[in-house]
N, CA, C and O atoms as a Tinker XYZ file with bonds, in Angstrom:
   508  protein
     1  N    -68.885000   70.151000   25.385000    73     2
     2  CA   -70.014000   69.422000   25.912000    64     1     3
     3  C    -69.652000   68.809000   27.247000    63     2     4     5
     4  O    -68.539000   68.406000   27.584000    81     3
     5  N    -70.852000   68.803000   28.005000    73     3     6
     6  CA   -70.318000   68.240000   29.485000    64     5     7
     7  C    -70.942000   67.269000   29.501000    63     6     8     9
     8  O    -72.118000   67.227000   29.139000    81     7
     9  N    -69.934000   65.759000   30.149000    73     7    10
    10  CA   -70.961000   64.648000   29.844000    64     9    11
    11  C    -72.092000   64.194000   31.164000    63    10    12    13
    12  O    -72.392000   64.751000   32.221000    81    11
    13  N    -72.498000   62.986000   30.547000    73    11    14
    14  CA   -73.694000   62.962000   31.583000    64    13    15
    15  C    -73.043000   62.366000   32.825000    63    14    16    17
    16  O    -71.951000   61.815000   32.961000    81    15
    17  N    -74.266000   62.698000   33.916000    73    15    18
    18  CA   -73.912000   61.944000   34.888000    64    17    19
    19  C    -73.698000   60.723000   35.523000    63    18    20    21
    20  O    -74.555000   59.845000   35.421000    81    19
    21  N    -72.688000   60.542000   36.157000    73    19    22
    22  CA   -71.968000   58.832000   35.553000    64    21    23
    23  C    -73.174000   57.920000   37.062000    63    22    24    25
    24  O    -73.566000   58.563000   38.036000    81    23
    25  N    -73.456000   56.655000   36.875000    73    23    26
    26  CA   -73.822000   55.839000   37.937000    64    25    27
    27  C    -74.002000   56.687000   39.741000    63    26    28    29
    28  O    -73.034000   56.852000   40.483000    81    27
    29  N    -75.116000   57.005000   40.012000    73    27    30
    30  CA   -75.261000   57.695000   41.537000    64    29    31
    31  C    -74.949000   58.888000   41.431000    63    30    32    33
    32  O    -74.928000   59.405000   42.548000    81    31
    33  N    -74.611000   59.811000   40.373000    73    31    34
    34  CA   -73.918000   61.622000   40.610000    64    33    35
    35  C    -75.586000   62.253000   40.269000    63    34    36    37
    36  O    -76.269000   61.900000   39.307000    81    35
    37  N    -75.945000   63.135000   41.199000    73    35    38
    38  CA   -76.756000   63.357000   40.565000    64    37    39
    39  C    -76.729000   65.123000   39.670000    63    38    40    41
    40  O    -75.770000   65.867000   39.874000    81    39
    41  N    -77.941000   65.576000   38.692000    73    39    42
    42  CA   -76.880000   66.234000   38.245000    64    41    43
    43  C    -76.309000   67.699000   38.762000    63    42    44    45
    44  O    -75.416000   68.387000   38.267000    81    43
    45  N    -77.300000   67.989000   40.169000    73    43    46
    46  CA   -76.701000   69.296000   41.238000    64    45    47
    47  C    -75.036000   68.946000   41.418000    63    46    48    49
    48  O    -74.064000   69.701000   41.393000    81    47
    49  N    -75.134000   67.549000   41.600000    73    47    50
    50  CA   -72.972000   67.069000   42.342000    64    49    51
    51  C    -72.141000   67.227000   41.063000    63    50    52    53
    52  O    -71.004000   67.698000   41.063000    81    51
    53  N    -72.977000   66.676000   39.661000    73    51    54
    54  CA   -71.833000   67.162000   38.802000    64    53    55
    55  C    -71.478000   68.242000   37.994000    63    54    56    57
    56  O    -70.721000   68.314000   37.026000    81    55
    57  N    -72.291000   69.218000   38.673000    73    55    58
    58  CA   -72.124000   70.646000   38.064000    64    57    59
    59  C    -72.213000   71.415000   39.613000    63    58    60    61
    60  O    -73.323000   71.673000   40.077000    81    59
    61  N    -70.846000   71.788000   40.437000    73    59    62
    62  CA   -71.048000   72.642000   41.588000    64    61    63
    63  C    -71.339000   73.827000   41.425000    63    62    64    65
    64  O    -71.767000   74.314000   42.471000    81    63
    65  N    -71.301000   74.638000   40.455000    73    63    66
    66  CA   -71.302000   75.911000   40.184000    64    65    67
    67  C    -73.388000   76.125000   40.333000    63    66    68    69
    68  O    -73.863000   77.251000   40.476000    81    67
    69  N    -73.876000   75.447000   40.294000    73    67    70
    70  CA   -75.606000   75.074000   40.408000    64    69    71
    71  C    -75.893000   74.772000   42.016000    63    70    72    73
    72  O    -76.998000   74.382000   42.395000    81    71
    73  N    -74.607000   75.031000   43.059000    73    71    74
    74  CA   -75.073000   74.885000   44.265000    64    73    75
    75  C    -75.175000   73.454000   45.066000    63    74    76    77
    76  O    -75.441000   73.299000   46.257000    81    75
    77  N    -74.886000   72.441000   44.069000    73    75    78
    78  CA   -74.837000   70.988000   44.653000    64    77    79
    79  C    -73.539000   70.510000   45.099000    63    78    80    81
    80  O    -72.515000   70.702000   44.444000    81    79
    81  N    -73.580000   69.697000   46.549000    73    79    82
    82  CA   -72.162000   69.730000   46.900000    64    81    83
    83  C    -71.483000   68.500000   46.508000    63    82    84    85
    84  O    -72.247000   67.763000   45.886000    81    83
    85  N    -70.406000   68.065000   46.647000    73    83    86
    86  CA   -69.249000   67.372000   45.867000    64    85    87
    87  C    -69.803000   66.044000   46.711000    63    86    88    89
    88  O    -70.117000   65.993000   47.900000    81    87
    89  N    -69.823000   64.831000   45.561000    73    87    90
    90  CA   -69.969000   63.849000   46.693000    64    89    91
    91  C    -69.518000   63.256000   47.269000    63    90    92    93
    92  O    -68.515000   62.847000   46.685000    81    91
    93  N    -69.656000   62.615000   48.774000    73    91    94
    94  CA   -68.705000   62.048000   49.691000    64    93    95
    95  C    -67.566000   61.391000   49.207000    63    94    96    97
    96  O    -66.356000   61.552000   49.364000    81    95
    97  N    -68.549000   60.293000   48.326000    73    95    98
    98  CA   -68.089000   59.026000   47.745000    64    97    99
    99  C    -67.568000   59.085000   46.517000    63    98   100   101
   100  O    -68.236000   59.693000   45.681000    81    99
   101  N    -66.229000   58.464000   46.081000    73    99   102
   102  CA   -65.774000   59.228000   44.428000    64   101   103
   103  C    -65.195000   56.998000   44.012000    63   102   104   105
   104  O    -65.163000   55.873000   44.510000    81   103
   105  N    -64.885000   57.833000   42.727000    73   103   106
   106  CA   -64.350000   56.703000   42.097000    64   105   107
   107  C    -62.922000   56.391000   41.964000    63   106   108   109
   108  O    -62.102000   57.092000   41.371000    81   107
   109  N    -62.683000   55.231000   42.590000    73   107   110
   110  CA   -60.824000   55.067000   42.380000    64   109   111
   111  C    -60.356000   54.679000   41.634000    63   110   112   113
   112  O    -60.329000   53.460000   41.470000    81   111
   113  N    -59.748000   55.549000   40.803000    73   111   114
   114  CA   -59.247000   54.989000   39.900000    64   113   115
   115  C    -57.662000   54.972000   39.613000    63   114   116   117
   116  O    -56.909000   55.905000   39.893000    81   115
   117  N    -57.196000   53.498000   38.880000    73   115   118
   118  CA   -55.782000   53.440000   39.484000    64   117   119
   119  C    -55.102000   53.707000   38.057000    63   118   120   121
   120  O    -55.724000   53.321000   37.067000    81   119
   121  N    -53.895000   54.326000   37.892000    73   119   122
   122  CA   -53.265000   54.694000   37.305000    64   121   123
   123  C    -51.866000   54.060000   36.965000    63   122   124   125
   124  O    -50.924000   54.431000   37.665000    81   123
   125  N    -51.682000   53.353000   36.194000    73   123   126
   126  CA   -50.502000   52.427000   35.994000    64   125   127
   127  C    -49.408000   52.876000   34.897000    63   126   128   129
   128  O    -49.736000   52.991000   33.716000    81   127
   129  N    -48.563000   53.037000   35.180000    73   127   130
   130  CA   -47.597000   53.578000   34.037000    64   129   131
   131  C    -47.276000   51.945000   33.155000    63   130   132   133
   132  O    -47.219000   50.822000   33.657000    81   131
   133  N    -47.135000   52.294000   31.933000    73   131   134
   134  CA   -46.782000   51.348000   31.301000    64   133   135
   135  C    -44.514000   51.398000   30.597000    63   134   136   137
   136  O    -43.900000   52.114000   29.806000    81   135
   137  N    -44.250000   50.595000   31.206000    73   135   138
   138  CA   -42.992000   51.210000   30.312000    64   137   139
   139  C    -42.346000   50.318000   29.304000    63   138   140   141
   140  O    -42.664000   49.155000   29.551000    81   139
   141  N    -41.713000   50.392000   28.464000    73   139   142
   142  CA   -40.928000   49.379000   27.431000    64   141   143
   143  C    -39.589000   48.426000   28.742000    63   142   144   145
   144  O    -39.221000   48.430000   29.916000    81   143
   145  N    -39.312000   47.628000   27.164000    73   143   146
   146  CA   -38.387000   47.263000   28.424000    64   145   147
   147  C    -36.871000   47.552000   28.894000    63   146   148   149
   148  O    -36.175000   46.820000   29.598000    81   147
   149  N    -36.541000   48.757000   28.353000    73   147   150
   150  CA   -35.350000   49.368000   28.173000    64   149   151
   151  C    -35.532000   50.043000   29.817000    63   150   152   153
   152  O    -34.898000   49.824000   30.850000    81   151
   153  N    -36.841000   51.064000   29.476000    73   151   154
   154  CA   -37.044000   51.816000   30.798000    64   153   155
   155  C    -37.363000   50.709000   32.222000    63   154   156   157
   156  O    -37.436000   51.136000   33.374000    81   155
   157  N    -37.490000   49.541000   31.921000    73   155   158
   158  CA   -38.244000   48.761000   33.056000    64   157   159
   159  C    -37.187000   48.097000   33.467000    63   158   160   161
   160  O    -37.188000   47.831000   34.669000    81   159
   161  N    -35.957000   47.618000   32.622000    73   159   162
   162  CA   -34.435000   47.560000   33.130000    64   161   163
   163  C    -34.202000   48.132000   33.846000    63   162   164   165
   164  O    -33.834000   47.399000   34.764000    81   163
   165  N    -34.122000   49.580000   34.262000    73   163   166
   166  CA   -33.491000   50.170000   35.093000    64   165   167
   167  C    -33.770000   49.551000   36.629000    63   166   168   169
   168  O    -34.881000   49.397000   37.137000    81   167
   169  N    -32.414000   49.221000   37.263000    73   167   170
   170  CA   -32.361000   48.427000   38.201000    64   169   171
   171  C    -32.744000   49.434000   39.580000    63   170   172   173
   172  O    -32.388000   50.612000   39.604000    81   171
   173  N    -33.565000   48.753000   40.779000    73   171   174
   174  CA   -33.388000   50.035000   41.743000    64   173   175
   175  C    -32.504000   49.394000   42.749000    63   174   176   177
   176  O    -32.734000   48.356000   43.369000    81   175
   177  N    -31.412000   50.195000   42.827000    73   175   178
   178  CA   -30.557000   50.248000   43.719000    64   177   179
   179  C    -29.666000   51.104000   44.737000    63   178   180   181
   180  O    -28.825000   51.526000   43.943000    81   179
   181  N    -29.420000   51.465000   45.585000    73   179   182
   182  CA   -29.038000   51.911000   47.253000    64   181   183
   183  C    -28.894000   53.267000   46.255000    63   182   184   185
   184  O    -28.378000   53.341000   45.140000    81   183
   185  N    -29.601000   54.401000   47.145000    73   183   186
   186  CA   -29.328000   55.664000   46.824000    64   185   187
   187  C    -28.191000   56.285000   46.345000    63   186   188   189
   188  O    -28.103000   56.905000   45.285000    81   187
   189  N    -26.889000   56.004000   47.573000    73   187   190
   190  CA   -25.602000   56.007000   46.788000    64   189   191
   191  C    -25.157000   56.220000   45.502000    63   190   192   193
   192  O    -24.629000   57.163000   44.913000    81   191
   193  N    -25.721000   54.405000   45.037000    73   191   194
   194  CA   -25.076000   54.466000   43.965000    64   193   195
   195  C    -25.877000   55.002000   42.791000    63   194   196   197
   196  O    -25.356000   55.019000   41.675000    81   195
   197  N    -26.829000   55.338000   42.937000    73   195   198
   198  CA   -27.898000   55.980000   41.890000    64   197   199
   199  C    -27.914000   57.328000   41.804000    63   198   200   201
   200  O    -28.599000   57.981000   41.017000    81   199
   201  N    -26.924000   57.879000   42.868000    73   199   202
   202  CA   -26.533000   59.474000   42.637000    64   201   203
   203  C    -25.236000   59.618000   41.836000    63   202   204   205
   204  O    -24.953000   60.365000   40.899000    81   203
   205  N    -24.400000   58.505000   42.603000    73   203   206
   206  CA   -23.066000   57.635000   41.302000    64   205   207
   207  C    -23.496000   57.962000   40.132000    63   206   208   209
   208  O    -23.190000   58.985000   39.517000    81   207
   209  N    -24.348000   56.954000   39.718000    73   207   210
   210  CA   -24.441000   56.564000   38.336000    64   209   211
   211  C    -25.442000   57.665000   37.762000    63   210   212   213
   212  O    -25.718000   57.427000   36.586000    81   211
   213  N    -26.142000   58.959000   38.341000    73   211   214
   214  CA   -26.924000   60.076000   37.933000    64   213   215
   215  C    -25.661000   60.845000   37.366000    63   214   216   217
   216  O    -25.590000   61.136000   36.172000    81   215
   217  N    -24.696000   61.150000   38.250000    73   215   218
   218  CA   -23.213000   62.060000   38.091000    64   217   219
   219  C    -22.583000   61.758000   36.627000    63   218   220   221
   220  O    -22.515000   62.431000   35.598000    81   219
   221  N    -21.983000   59.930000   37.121000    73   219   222
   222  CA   -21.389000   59.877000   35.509000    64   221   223
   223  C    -22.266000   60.301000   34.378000    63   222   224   225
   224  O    -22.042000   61.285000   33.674000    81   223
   225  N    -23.372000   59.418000   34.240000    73   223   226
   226  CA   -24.145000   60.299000   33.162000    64   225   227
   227  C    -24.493000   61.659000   32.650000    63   226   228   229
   228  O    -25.162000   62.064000   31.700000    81   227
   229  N    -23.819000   62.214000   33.592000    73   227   230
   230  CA   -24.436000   63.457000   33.300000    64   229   231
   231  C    -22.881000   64.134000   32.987000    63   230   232   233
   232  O    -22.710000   65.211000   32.416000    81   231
   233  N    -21.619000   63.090000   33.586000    73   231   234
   234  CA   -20.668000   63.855000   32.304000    64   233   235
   235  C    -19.845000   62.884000   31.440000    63   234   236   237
   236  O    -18.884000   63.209000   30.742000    81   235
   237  N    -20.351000   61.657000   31.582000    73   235   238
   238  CA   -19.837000   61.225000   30.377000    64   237   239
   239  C    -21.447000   60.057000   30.334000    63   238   240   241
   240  O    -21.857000   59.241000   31.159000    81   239
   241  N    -21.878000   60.401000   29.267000    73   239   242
   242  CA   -23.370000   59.860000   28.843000    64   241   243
   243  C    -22.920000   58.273000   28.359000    63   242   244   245
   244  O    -22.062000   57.729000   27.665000    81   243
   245  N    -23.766000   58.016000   28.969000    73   243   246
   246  CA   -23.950000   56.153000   29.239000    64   245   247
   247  C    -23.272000   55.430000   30.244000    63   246   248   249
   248  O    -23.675000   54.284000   30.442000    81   247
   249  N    -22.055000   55.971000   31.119000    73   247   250
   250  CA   -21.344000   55.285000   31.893000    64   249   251
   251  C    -22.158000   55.056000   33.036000    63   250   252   253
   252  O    -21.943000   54.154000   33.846000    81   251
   253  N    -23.098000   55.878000   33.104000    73   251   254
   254  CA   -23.893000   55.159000   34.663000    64   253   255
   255  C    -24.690000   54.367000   34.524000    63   254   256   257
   256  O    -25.046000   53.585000   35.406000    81   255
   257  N    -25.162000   54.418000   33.295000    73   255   258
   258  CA   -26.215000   53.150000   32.904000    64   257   259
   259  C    -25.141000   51.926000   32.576000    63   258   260   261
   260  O    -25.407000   50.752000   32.832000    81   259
   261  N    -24.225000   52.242000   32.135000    73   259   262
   262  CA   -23.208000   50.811000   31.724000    64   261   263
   263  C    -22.930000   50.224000   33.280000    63   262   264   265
   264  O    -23.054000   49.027000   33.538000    81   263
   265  N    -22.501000   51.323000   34.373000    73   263   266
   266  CA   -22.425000   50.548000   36.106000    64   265   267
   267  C    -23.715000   50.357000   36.367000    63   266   268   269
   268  O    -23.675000   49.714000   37.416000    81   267
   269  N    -25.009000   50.525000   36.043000    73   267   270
   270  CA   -25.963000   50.270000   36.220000    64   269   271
   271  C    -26.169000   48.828000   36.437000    63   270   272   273
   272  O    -26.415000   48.116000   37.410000    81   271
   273  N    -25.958000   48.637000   35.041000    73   271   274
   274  CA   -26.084000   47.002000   34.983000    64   273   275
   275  C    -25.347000   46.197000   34.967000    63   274   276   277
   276  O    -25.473000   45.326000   34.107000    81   275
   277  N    -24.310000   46.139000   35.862000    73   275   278
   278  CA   -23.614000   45.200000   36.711000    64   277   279
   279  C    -24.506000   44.913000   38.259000    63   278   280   281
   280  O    -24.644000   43.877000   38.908000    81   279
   281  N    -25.117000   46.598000   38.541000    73   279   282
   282  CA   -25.970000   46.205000   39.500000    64   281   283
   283  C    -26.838000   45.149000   39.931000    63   282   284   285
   284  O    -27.022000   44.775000   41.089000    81   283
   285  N    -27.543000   44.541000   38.480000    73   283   286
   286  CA   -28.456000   43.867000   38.182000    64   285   287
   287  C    -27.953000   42.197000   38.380000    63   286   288   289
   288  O    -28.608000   41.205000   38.699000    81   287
   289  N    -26.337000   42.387000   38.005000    73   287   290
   290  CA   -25.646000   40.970000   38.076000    64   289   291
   291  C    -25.558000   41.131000   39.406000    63   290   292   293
   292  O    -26.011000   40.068000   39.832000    81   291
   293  N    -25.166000   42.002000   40.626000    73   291   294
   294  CA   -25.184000   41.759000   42.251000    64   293   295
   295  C    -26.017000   41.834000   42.594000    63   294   296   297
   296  O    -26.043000   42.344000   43.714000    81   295
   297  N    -27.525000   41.381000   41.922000    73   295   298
   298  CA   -28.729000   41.011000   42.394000    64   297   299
   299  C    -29.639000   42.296000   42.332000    63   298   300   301
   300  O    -30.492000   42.159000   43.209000    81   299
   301  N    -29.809000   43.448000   41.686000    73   299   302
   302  CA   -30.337000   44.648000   41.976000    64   301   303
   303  C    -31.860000   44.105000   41.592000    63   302   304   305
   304  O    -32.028000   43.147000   40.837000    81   303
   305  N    -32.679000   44.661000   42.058000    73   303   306
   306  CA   -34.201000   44.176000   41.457000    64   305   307
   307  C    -34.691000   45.220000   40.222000    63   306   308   309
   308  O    -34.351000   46.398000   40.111000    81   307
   309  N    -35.508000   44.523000   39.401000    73   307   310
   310  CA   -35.990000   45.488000   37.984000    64   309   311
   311  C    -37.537000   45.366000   38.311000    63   310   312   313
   312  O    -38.097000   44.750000   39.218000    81   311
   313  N    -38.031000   46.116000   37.327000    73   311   314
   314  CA   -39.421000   45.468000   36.771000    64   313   315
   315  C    -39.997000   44.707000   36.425000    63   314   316   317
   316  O    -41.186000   44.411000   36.548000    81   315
   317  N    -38.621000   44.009000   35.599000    73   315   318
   318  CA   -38.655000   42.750000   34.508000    64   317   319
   319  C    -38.426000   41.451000   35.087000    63   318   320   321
   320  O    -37.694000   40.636000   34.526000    81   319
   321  N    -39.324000   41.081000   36.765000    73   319   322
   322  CA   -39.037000   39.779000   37.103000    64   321   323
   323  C    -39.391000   38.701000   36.142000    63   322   324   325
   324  O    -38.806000   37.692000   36.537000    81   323
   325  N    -40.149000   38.406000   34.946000    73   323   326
   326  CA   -40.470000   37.274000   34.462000    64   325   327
   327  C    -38.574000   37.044000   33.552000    63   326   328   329
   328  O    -38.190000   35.908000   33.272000    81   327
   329  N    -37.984000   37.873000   33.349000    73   327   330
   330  CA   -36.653000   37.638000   32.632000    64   329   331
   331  C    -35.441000   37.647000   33.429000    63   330   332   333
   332  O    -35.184000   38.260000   34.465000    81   331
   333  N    -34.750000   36.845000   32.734000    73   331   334
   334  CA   -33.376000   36.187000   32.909000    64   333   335
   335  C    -32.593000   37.650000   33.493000    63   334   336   337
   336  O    -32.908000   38.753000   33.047000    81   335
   337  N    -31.658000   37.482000   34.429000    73   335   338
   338  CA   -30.827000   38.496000   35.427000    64   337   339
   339  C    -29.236000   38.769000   33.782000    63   338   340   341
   340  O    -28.297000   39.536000   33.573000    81   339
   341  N    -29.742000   37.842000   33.247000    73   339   342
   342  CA   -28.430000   38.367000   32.284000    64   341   343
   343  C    -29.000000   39.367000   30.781000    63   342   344   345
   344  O    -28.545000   40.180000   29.978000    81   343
   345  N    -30.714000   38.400000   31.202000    73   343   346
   346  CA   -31.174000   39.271000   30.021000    64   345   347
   347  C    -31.155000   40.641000   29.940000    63   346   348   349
   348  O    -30.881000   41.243000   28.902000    81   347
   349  N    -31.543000   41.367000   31.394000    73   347   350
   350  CA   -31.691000   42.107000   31.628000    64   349   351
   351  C    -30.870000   43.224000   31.859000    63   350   352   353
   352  O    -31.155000   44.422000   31.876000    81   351
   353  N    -29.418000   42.425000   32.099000    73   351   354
   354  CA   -27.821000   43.379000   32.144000    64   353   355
   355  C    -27.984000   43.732000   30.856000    63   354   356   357
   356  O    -28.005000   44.905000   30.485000    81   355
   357  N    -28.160000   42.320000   29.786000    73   355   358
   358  CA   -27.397000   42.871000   28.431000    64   357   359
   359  C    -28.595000   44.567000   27.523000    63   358   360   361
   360  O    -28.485000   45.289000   26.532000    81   359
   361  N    -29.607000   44.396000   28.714000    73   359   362
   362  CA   -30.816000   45.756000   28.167000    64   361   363
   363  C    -30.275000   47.030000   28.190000    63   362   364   365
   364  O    -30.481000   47.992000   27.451000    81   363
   365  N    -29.295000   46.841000   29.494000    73   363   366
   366  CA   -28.834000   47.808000   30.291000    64   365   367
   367  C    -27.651000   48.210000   29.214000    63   366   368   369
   368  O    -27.754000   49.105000   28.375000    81   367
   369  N    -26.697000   47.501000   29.383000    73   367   370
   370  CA   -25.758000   47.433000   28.466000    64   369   371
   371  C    -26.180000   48.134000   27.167000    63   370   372   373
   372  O    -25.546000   49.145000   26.866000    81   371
   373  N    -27.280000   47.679000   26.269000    73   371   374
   374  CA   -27.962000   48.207000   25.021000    64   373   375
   375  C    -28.318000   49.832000   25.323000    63   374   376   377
   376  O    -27.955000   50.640000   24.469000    81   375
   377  N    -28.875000   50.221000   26.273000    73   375   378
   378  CA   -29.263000   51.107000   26.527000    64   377   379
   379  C    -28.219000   52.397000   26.905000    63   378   380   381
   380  O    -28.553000   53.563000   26.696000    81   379
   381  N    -26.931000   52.027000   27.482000    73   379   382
   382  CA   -25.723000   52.402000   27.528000    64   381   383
   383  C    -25.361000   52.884000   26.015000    63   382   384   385
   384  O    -25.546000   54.030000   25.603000    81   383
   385  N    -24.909000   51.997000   25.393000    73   383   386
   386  CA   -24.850000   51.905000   24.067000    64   385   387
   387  C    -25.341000   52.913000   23.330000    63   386   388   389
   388  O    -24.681000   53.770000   22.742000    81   387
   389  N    -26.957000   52.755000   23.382000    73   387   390
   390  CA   -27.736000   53.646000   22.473000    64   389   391
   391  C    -27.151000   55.137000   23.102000    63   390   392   393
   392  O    -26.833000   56.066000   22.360000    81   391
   393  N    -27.071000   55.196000   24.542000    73   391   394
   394  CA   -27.148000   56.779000   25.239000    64   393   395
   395  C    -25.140000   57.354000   24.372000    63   394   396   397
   396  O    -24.994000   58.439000   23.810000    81   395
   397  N    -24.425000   56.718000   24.466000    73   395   398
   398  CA   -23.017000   56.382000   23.912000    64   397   399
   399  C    -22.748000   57.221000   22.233000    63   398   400   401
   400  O    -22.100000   58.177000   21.808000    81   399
   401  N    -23.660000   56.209000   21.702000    73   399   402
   402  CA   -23.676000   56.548000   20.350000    64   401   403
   403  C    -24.531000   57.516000   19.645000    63   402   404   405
   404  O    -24.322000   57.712000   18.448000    81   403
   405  N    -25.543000   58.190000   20.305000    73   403   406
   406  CA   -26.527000   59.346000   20.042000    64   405   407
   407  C    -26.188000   60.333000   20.736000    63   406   408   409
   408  O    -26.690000   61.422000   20.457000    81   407
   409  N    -25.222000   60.226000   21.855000    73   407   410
   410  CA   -24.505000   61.145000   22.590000    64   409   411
   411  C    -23.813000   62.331000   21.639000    63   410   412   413
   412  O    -23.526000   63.414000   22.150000    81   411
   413  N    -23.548000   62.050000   20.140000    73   411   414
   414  CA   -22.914000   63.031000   19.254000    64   413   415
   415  C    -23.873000   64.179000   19.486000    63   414   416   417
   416  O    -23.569000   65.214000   20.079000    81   415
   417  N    -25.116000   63.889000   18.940000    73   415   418
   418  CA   -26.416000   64.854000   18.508000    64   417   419
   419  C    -27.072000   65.288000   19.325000    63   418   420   421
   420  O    -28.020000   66.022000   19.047000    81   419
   421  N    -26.659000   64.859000   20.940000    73   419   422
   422  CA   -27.253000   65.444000   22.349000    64   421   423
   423  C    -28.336000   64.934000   22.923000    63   422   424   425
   424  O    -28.770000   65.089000   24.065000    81   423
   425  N    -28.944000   63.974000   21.545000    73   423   426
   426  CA   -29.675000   62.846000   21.993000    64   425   427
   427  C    -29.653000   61.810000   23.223000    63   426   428   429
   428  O    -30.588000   61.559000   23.983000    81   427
   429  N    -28.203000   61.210000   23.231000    73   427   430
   430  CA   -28.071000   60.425000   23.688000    64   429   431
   431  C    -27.428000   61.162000   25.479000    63   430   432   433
   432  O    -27.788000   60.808000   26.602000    81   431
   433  N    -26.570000   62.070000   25.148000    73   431   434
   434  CA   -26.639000   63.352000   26.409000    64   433   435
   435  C    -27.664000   63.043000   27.260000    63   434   436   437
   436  O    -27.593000   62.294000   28.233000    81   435
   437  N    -28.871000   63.800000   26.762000    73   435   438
   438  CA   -30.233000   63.906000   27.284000    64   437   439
   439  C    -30.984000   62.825000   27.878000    63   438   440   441
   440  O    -31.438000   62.772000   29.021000    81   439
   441  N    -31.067000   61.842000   26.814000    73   439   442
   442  CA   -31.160000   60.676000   27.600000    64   441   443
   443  C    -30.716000   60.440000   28.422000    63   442   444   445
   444  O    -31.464000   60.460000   29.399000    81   443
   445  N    -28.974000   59.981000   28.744000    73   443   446
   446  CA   -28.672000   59.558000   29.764000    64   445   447
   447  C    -28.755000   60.416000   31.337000    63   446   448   449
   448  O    -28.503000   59.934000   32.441000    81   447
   449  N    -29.128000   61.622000   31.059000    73   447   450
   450  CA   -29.286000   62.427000   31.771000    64   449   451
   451  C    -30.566000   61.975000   32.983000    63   450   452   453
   452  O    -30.616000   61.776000   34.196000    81   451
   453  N    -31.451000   61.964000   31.886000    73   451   454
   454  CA   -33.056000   61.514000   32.639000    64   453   455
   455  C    -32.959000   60.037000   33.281000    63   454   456   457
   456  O    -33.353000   59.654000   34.383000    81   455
   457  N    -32.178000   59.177000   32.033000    73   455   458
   458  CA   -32.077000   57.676000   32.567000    64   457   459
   459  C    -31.240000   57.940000   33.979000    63   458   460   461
   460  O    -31.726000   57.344000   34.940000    81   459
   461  N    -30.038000   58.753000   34.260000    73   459   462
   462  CA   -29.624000   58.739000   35.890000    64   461   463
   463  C    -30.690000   59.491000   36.967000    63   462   464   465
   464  O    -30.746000   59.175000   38.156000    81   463
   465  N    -31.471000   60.470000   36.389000    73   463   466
   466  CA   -32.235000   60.580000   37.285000    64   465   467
   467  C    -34.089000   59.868000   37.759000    63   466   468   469
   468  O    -34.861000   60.085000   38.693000    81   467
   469  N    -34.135000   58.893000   36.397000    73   467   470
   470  CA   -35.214000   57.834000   36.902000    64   469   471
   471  C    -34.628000   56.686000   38.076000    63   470   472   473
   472  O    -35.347000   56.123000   38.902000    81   471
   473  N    -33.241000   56.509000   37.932000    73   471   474
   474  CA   -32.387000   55.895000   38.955000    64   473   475
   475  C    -32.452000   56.236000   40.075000    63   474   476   477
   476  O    -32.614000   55.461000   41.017000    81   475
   477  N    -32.304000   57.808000   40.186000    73   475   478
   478  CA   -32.397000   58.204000   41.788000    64   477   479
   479  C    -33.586000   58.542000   42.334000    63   478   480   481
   480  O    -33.675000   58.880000   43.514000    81   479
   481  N    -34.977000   58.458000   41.227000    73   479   482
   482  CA   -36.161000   58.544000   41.747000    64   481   483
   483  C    -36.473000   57.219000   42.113000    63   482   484   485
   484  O    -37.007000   57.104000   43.217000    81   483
   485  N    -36.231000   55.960000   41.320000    73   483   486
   486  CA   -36.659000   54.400000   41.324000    64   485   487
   487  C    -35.811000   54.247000   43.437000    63   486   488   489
   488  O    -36.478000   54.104000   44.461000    81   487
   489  N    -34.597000   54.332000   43.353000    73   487   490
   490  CA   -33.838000   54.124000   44.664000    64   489   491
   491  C    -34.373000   55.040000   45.409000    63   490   492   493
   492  O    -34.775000   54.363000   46.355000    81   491
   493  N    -34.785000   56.612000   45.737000    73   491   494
   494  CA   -35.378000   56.918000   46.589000    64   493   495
   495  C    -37.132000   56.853000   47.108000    63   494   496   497
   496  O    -37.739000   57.365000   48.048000    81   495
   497  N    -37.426000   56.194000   46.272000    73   495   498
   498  CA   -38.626000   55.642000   46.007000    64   497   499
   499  C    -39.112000   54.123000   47.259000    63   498   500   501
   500  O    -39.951000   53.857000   48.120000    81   499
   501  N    -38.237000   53.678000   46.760000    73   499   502
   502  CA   -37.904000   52.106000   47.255000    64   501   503
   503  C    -36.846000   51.490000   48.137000    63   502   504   505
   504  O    -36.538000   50.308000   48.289000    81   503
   505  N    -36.335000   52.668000   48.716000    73   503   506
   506  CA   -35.151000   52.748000   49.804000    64   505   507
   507  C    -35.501000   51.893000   50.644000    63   506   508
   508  O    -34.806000   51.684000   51.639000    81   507
């Protein structure tokens, strides 16, 4: 089913295939990622070291997230401004941990894999 036409579309603009053209004017709509706060830990910091800490992880799983969050103690910025700069190491730290100990089953591998490269997207992002 195709739905109706929303506020001002009329219904030639919302079916083009009928010859009506696209309209000027559209709707903005904003798109917000939501993340927990494990993922919202991740500190962004100098490209460098977020290719660093992409590397270790990717051969020994959790060590770049464990240098990660020391970052956070030399001031690195998170997501998580309403919380404490220690709260937020010890997330990092947890998150190390988890990537560490699930690392048997490739779980934790994988993870830390993606967690070094949300690092070097967050730092080249925000360079």
């Amino acid at each position: 089913m195709d739905p109706a036409p929303k506020d001002g579309e009329s219904a030639a603009a919302a079916e083009p295939g009928r010859g009506g053209a696209a309209p000027s004017s559209g709707v903005v709509v904003q798109v917000r990622e939501k993340k927990g706060p494990l993922r919202a830990a991740i500190p962004y910091m100098p490209f460098p070291v977020a290719v660093i800490c992409l590397f270790l992880n990717t051969f020994v799983p959790g060590l770049g997230t464990f240098v990660s969050a020391f970052t956070v103690l030399c001031g690195a910025r998170t997501d998580l401004p309403d919380r404490h700069m220690c709260c937020v190491f010890w997330l990092n730290i947890a998150a190390a941990l988890i990537q560490i100990l699930t690392a048997i089953v490739m779980v934790g591998w994988i993870m830390s894999i993606f967690w070094g490269m949300d690092m070097v997207i967050l730092a080249s992002k925000y360079s």
